[in-house]
PDB file of C-alpha atoms and ligand atoms in Angstrom:
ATOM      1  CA  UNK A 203      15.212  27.891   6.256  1.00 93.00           C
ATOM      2  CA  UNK A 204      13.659  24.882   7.390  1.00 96.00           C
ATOM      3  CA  UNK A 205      12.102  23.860  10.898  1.00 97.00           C
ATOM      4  CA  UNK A 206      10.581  20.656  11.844  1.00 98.00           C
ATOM      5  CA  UNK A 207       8.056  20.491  14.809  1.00 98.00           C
ATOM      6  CA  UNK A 208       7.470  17.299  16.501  1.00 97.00           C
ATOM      7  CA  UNK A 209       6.956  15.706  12.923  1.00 98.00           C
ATOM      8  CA  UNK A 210       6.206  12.113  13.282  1.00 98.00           C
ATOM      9  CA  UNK A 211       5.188   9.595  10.510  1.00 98.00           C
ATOM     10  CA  UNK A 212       2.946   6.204  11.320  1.00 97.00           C
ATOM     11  CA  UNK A 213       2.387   3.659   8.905  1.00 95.00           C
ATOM     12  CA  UNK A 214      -0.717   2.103  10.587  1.00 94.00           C
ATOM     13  CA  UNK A 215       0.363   1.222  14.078  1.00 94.00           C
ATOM     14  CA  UNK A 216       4.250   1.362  13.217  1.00 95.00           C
ATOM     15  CA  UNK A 217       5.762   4.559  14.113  1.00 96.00           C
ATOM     16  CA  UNK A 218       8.594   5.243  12.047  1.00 97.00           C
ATOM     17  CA  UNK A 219       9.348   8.653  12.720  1.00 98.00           C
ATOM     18  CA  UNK A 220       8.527  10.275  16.308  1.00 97.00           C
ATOM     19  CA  UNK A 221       9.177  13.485  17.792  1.00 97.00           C
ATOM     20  CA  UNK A 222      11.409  15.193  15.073  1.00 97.00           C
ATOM     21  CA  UNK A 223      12.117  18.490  16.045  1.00 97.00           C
ATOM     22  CA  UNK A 224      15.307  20.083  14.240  1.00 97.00           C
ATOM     23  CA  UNK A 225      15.917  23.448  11.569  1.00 96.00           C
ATOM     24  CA  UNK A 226      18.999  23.912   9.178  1.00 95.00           C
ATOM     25  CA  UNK A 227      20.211  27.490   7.841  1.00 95.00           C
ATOM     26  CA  UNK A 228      20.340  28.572   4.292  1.00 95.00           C
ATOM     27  CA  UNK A 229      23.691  26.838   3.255  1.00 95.00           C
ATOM     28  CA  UNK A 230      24.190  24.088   5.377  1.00 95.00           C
ATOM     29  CA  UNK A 231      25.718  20.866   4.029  1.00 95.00           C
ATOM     30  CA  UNK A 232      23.391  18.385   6.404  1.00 96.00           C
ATOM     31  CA  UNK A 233      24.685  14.527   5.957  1.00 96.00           C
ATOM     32  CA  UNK A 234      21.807  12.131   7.327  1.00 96.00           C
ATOM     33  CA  UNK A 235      23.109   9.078   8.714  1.00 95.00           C
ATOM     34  CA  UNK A 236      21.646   6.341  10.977  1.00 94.00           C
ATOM     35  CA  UNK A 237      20.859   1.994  10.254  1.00 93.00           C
ATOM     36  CA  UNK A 238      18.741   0.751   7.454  1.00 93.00           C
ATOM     37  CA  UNK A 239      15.169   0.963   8.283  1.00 94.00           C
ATOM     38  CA  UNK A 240      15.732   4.014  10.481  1.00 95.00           C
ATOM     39  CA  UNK A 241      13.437   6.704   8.668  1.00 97.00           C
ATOM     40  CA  UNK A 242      16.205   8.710   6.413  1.00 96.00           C
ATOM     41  CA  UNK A 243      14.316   8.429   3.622  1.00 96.00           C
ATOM     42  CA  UNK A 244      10.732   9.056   5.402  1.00 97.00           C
ATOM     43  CA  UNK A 245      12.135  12.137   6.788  1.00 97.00           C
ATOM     44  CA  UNK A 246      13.688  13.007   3.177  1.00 97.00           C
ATOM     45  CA  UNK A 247       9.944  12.570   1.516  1.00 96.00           C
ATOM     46  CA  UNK A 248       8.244  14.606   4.196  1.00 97.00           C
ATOM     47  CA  UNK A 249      10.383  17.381   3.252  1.00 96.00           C
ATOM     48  CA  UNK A 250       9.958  16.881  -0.581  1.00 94.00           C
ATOM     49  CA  UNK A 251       6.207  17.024   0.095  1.00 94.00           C
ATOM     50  CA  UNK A 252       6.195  13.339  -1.019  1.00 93.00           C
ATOM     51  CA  UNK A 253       4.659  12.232   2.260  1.00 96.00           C
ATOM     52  CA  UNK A 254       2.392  14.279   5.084  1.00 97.00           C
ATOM     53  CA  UNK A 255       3.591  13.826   8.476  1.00 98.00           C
ATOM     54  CA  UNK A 256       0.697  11.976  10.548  1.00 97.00           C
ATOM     55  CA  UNK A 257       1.276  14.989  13.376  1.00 97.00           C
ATOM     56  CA  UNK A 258       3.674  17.780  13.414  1.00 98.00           C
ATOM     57  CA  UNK A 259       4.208  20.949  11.085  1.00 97.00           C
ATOM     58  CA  UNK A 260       6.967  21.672   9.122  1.00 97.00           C
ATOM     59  CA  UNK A 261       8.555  25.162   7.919  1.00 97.00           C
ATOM     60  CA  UNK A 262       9.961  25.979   4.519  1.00 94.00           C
ATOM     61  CA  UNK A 263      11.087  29.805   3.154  1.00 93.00           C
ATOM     62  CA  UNK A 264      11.249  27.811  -0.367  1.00 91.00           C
ATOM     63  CA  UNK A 265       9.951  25.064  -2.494  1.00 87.00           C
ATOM     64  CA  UNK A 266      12.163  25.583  -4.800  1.00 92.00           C
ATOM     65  CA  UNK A 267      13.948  22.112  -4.481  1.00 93.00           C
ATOM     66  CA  UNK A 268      16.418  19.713  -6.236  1.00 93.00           C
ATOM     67  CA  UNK A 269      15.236  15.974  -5.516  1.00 93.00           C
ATOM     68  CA  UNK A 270      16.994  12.486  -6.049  1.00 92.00           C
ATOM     69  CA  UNK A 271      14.691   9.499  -4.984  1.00 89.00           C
ATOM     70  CA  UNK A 272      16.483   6.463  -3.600  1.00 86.00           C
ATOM     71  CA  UNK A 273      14.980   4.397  -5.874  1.00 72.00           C
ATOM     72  CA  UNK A 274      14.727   4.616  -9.368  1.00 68.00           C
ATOM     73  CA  UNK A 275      13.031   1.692 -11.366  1.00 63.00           C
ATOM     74  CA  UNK A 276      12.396   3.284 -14.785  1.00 58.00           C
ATOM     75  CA  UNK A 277      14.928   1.467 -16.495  1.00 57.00           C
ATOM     76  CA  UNK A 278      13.043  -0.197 -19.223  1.00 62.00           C
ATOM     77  CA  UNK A 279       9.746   1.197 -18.497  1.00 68.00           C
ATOM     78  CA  UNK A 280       9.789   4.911 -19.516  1.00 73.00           C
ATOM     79  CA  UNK A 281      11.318   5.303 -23.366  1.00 84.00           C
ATOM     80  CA  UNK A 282      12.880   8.683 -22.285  1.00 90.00           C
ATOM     81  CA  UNK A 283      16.208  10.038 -23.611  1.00 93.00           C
ATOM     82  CA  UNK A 284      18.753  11.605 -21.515  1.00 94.00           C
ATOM     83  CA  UNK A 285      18.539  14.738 -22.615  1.00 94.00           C
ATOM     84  CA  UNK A 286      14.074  14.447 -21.972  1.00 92.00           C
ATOM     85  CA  UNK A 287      15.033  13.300 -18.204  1.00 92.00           C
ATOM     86  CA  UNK A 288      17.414  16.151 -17.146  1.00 95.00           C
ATOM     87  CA  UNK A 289      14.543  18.738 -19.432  1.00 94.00           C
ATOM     88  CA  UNK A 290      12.125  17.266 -17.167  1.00 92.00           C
ATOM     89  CA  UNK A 291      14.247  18.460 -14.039  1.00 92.00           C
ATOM     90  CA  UNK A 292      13.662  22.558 -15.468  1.00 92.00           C
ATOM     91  CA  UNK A 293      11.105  24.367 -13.255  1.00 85.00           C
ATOM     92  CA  UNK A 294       9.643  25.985 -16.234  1.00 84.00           C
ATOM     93  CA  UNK A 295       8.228  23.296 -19.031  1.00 83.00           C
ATOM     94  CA  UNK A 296       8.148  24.240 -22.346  1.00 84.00           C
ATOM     95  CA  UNK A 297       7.258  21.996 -25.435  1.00 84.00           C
ATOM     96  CA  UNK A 298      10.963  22.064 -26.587  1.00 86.00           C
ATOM     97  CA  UNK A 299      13.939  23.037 -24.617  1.00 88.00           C
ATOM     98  CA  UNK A 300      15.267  26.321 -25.680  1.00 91.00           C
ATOM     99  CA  UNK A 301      18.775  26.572 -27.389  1.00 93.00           C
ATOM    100  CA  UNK A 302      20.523  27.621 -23.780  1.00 93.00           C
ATOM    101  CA  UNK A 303      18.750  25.464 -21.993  1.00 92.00           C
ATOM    102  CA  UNK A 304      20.505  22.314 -24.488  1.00 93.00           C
ATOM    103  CA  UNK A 305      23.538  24.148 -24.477  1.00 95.00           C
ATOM    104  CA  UNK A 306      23.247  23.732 -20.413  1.00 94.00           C
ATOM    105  CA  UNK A 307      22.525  20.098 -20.426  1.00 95.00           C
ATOM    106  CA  UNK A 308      25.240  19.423 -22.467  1.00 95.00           C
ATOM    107  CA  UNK A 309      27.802  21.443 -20.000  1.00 95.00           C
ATOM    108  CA  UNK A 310      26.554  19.264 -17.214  1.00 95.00           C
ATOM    109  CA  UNK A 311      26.458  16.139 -18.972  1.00 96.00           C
ATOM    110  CA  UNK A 312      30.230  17.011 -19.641  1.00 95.00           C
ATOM    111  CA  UNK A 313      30.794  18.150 -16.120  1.00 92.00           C
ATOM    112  CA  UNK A 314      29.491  14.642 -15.010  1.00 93.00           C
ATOM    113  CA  UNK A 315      31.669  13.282 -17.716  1.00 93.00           C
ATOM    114  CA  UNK A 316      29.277  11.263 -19.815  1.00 95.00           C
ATOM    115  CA  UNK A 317      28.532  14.278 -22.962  1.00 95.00           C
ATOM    116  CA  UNK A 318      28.417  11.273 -25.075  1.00 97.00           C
ATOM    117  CA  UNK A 319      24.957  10.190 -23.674  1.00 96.00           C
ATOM    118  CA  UNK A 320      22.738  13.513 -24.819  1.00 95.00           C
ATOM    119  CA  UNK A 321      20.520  11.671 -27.386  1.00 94.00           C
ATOM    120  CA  UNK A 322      20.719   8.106 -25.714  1.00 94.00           C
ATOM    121  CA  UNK A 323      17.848   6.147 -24.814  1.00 93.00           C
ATOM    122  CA  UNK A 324      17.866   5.631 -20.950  1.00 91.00           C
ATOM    123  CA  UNK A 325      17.324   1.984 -21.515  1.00 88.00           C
ATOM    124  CA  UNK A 326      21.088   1.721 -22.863  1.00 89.00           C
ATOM    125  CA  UNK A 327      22.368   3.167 -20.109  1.00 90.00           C
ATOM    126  CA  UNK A 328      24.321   1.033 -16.755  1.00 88.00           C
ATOM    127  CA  UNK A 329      22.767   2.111 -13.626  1.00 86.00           C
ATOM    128  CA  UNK A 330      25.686   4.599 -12.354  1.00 88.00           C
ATOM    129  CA  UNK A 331      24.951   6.408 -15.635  1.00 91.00           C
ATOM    130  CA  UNK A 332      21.431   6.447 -14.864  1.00 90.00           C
ATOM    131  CA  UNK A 333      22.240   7.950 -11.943  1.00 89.00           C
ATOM    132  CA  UNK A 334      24.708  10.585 -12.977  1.00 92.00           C
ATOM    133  CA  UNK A 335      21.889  11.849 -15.474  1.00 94.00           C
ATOM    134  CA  UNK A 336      19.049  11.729 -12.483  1.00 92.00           C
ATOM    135  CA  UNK A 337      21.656  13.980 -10.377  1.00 92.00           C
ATOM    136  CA  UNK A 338      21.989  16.350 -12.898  1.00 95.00           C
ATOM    137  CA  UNK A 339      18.336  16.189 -13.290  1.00 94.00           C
ATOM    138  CA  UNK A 340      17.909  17.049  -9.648  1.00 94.00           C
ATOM    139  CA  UNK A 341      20.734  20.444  -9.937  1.00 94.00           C
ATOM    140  CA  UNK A 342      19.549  21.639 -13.179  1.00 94.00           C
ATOM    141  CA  UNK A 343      17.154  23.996 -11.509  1.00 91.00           C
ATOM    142  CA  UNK A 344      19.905  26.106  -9.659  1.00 91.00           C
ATOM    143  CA  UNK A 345      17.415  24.661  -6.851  1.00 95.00           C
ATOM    144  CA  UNK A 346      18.100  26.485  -3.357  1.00 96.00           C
ATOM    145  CA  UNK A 347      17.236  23.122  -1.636  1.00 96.00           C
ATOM    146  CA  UNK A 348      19.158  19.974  -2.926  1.00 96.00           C
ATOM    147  CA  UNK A 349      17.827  16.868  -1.285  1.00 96.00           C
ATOM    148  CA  UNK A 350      20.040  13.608  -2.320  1.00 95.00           C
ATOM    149  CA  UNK A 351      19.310  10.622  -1.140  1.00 94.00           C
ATOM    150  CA  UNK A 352      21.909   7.817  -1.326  1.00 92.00           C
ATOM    151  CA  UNK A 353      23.086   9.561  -4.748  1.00 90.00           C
ATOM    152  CA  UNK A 354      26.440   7.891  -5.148  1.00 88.00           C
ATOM    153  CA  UNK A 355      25.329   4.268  -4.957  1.00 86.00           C
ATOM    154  CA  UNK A 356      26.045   3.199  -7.909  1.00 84.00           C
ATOM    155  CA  UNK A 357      28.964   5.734  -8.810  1.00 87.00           C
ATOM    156  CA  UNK A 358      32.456   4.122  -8.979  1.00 87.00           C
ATOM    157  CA  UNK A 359      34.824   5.101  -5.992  1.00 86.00           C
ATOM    158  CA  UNK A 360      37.104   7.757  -8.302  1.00 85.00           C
ATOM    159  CA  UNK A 361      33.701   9.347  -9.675  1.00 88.00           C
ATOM    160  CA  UNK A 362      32.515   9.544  -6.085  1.00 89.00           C
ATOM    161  CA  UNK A 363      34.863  12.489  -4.484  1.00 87.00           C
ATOM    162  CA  UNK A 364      34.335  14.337  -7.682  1.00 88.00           C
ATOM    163  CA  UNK A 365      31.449  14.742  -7.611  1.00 90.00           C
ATOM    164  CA  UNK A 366      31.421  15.773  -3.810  1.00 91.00           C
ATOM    165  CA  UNK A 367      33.616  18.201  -5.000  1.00 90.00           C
ATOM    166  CA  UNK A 368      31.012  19.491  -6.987  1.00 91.00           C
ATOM    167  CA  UNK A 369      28.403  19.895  -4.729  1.00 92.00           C
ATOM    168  CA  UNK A 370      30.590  21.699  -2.266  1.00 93.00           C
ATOM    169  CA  UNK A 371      31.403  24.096  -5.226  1.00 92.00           C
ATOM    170  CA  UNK A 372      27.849  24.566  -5.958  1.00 92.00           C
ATOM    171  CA  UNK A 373      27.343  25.258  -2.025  1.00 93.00           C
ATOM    172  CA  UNK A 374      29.731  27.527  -1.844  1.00 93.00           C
ATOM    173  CA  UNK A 375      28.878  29.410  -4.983  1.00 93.00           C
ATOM    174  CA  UNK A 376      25.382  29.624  -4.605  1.00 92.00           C
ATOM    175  CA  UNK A 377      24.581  29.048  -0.841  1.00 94.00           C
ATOM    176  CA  UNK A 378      22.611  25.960  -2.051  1.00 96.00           C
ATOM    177  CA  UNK A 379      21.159  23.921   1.059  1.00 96.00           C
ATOM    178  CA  UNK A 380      22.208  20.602   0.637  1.00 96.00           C
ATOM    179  CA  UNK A 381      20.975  17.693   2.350  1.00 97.00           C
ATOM    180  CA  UNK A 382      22.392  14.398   1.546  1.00 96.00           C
ATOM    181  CA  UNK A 383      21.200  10.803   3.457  1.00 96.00           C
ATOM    182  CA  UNK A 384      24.161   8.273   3.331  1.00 92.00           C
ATOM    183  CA  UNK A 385      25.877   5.246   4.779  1.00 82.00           C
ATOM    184  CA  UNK A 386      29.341   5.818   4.033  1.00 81.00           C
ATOM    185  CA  UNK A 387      30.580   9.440   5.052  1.00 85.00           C
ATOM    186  CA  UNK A 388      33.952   8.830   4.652  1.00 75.00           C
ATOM    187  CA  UNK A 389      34.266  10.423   1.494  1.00 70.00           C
ATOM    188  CA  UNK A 390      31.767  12.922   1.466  1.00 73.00           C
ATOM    189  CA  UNK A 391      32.344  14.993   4.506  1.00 83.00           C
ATOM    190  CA  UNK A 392      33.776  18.179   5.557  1.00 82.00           C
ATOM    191  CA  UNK A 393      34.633  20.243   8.808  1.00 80.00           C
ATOM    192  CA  UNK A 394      31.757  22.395   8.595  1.00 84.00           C
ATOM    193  CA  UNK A 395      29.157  19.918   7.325  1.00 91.00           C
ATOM    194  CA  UNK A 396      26.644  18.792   9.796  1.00 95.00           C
ATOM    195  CA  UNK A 397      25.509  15.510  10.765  1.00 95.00           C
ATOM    196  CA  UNK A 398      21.888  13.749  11.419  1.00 96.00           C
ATOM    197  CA  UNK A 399      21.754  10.504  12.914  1.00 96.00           C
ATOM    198  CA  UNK A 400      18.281   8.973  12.862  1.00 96.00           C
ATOM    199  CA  UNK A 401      16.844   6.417  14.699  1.00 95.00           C
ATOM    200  CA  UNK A 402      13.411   7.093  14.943  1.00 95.00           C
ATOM    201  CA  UNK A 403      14.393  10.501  16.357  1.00 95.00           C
ATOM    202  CA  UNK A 404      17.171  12.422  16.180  1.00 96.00           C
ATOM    203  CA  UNK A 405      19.977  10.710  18.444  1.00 95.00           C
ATOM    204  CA  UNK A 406      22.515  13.327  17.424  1.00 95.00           C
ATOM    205  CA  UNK A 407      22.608  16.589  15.278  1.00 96.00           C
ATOM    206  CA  UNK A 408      25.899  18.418  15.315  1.00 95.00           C
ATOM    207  CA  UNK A 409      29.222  18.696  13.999  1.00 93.00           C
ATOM    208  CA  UNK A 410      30.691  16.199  12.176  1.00 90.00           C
ATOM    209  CA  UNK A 411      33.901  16.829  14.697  1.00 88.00           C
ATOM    210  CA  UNK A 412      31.345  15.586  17.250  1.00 91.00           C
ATOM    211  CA  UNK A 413      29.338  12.996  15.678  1.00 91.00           C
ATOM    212  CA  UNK A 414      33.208  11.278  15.609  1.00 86.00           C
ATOM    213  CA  UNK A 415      33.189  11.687  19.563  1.00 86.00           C
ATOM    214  CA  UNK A 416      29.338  10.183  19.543  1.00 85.00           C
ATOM    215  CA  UNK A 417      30.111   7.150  17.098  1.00 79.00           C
ATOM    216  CA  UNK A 418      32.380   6.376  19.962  1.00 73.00           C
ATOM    217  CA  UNK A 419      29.806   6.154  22.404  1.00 74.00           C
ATOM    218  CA  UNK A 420      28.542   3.119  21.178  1.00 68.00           C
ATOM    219  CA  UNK A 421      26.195   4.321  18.078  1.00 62.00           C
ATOM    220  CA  UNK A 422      27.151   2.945  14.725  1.00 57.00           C
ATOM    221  CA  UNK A 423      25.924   3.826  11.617  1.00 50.00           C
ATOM    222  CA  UNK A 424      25.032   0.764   8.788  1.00 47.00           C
TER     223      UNK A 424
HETATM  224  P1  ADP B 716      15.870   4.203   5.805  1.00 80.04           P
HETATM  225  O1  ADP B 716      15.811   5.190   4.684  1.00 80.04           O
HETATM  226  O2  ADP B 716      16.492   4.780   7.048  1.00 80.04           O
HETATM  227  O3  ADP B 716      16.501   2.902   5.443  1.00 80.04           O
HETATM  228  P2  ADP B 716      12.987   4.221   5.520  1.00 80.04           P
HETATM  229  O4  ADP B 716      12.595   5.615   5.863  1.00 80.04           O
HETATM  230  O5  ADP B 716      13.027   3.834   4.094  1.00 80.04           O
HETATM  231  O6  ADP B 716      14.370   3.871   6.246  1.00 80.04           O
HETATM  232  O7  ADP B 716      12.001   3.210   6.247  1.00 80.04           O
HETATM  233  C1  ADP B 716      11.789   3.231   7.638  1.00 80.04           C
HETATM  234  C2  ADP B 716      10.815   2.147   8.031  1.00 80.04           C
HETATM  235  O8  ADP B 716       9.519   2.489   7.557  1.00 80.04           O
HETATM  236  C3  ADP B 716      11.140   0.775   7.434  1.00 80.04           C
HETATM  237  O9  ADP B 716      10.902  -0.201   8.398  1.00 80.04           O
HETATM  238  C4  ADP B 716      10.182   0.662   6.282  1.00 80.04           C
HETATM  239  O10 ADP B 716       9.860  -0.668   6.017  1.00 80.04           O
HETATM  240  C5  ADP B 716       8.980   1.451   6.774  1.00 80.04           C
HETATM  241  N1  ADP B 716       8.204   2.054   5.681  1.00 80.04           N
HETATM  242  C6  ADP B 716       8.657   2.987   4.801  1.00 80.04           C
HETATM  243  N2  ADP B 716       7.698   3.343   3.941  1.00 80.04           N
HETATM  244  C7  ADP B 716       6.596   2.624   4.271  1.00 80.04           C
HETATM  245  C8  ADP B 716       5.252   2.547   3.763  1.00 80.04           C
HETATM  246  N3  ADP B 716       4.856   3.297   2.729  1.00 80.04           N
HETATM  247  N4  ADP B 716       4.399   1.698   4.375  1.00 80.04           N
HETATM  248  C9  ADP B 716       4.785   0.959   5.419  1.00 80.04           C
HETATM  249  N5  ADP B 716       6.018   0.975   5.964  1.00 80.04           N
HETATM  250  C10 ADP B 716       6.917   1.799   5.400  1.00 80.04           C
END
C-alpha cells in the first residue's frame, strides 16, 4: 500500500532523512518511534505530500488520507467553530454541511465525549479539546490512510487508552492503515502493531515483540 525507495530529505546541507527504504500493507497499525529531532515528522509530511523528498520515490495505491499535524497554532488566529473544523476534514466541500453529514459530527463529537462543543468557537476551547476536535477532523473522511502524529499530547491519561481503543476498532472494522509517530508506546500498543524506529534511517522495523528485544540492545526511544 505504500513503498518508500531510498527517500531522503536535506534541508540545505543537513540531511535529515537518508536512505529510507520500507512498505506497510493495507491495515497495518505502524507506531513510529525514535529521539526528538530524529525525522518522524519529516517522514510523516513526505507521505502527506506536505514535503518532496530531495531523492527517492515513494508509492501510494491511495491518497485518500486522514492527517493530524504535530503542531497546531490556530488557537486565536482562525475564528472557526468546531463544527466548521471537523466540516473542513469532509473530502467533498459543499457550501453547507448536509443534514447527515451534522448528524455525523455530532456522533463523533459524542464518541470523543465533548457533544457539548458543536457550535463553540475554537478560541474557547483548552488545547486537549482542540485536539480531540482536530482528530475527529482527521477520521471524518472514513480515510483508508490515517496518519497521526503525536495525537494524544495533550489528552489526559484516562482519555488516552480510549481513544486507542477507538482507532483499533476503526482498524479492525474498516482495514484503515494507521500510522501513528509517538514517544510513549506504553499505552498505545498491541501484539500485532508494528514498530518504526527512526534515526535518520530506519534502525529497526518489526514487531513490537521485537522492538522490546532491540530497546534492550542499547537503543532508547525519547
Ligand atoms: P522529530 O519529529 O523526530 O522530532 P523532525 O522531523 O521534526 O524530528 O525534525 C528532524 C530534524 O530536521 C530536526 O533537527 C529539525 O530541526 C530539522 N528540520 C525539520 N524541518 C526543517 C525545515 N523546514 N528546515 C530546516 N530544518 C528542519
Amino acid at each position: 500500500m505504500i513503498k518508500y525507495n531510498e527517500v531522503s530529505v536535506s534541508f540545505g546541507t543537513f540531511n535529515v532523512l537518508k536512505n529510507v527504504n520500507f512498505h506497510i500493507q493495507k491495515g497495518d497499525f505502524l507506531h513510529i518511534v525514535g529521539p526528538n529531532g530524529s525525522g518522524k515528522t519529516t517522514l510523516v509530511k513526505t507521505l502527506v505530500g506536505l514535503l518532496k523528498p530531495t531523492s527517492g520515490t515513494i508509492e501510494m495505491n491511495t491518497d485518500n488520507m486522514g492527517y493530524l499535524p504535530q503542531k497546531l497554532n490556530l488557537k486565536n488566529q482562525l475564528p472557526m467553530t468546531v463544527q466548521e473544523v471537523i466540516y473542513s476534514g469532509f473530502k467533498k466541500q459543499r457550501l453547507i454541511p448536509t443534514k447527515t453529514e451534522c448528524e455525523l459530527i455530532k456522533a463523533w463529537l459524542l464518541k470523543m465525549e465533548i457533544p457539548e462543543l458543536f457550535n463553540k468557537s475554537m478560541n474557547y476551547l483548552s488545547g486537549g479539546q482542540q485536539q480531540r476536535v482536530y482528530l475527529i477532523r482527521a477520521l471524518i473522511s472514513n480515510p483508508e490512510i490515517l496518519i497521526l502524529d503525536e495525537p494524544t499530547s495533550a489528552l489526559d491519561p484516562s482519555f488516552r487508552e480510549k481513544f486507542y481503543h477507538l482507532l483499533y476498532d476503526i482498524q479492525q472494522k474498516q482495514q484503515t492503515t494507521i500510522i501513528h509517530v509517538t514517544h510513549d508506546l506504553t499505552d498505545a500498543v498491541k501484539d500485532d502493531c508494528k514498530v518504526m524506529y527512526v534515526d535518520q534511517s530506519i534502525k529497526f522495523l518489526g514487531s513490537y515483540h521485537d522492538f522490546t528485544h532491540f530497546e534492550h540492545r542499547g537503543h532508547h526511544h525519547a
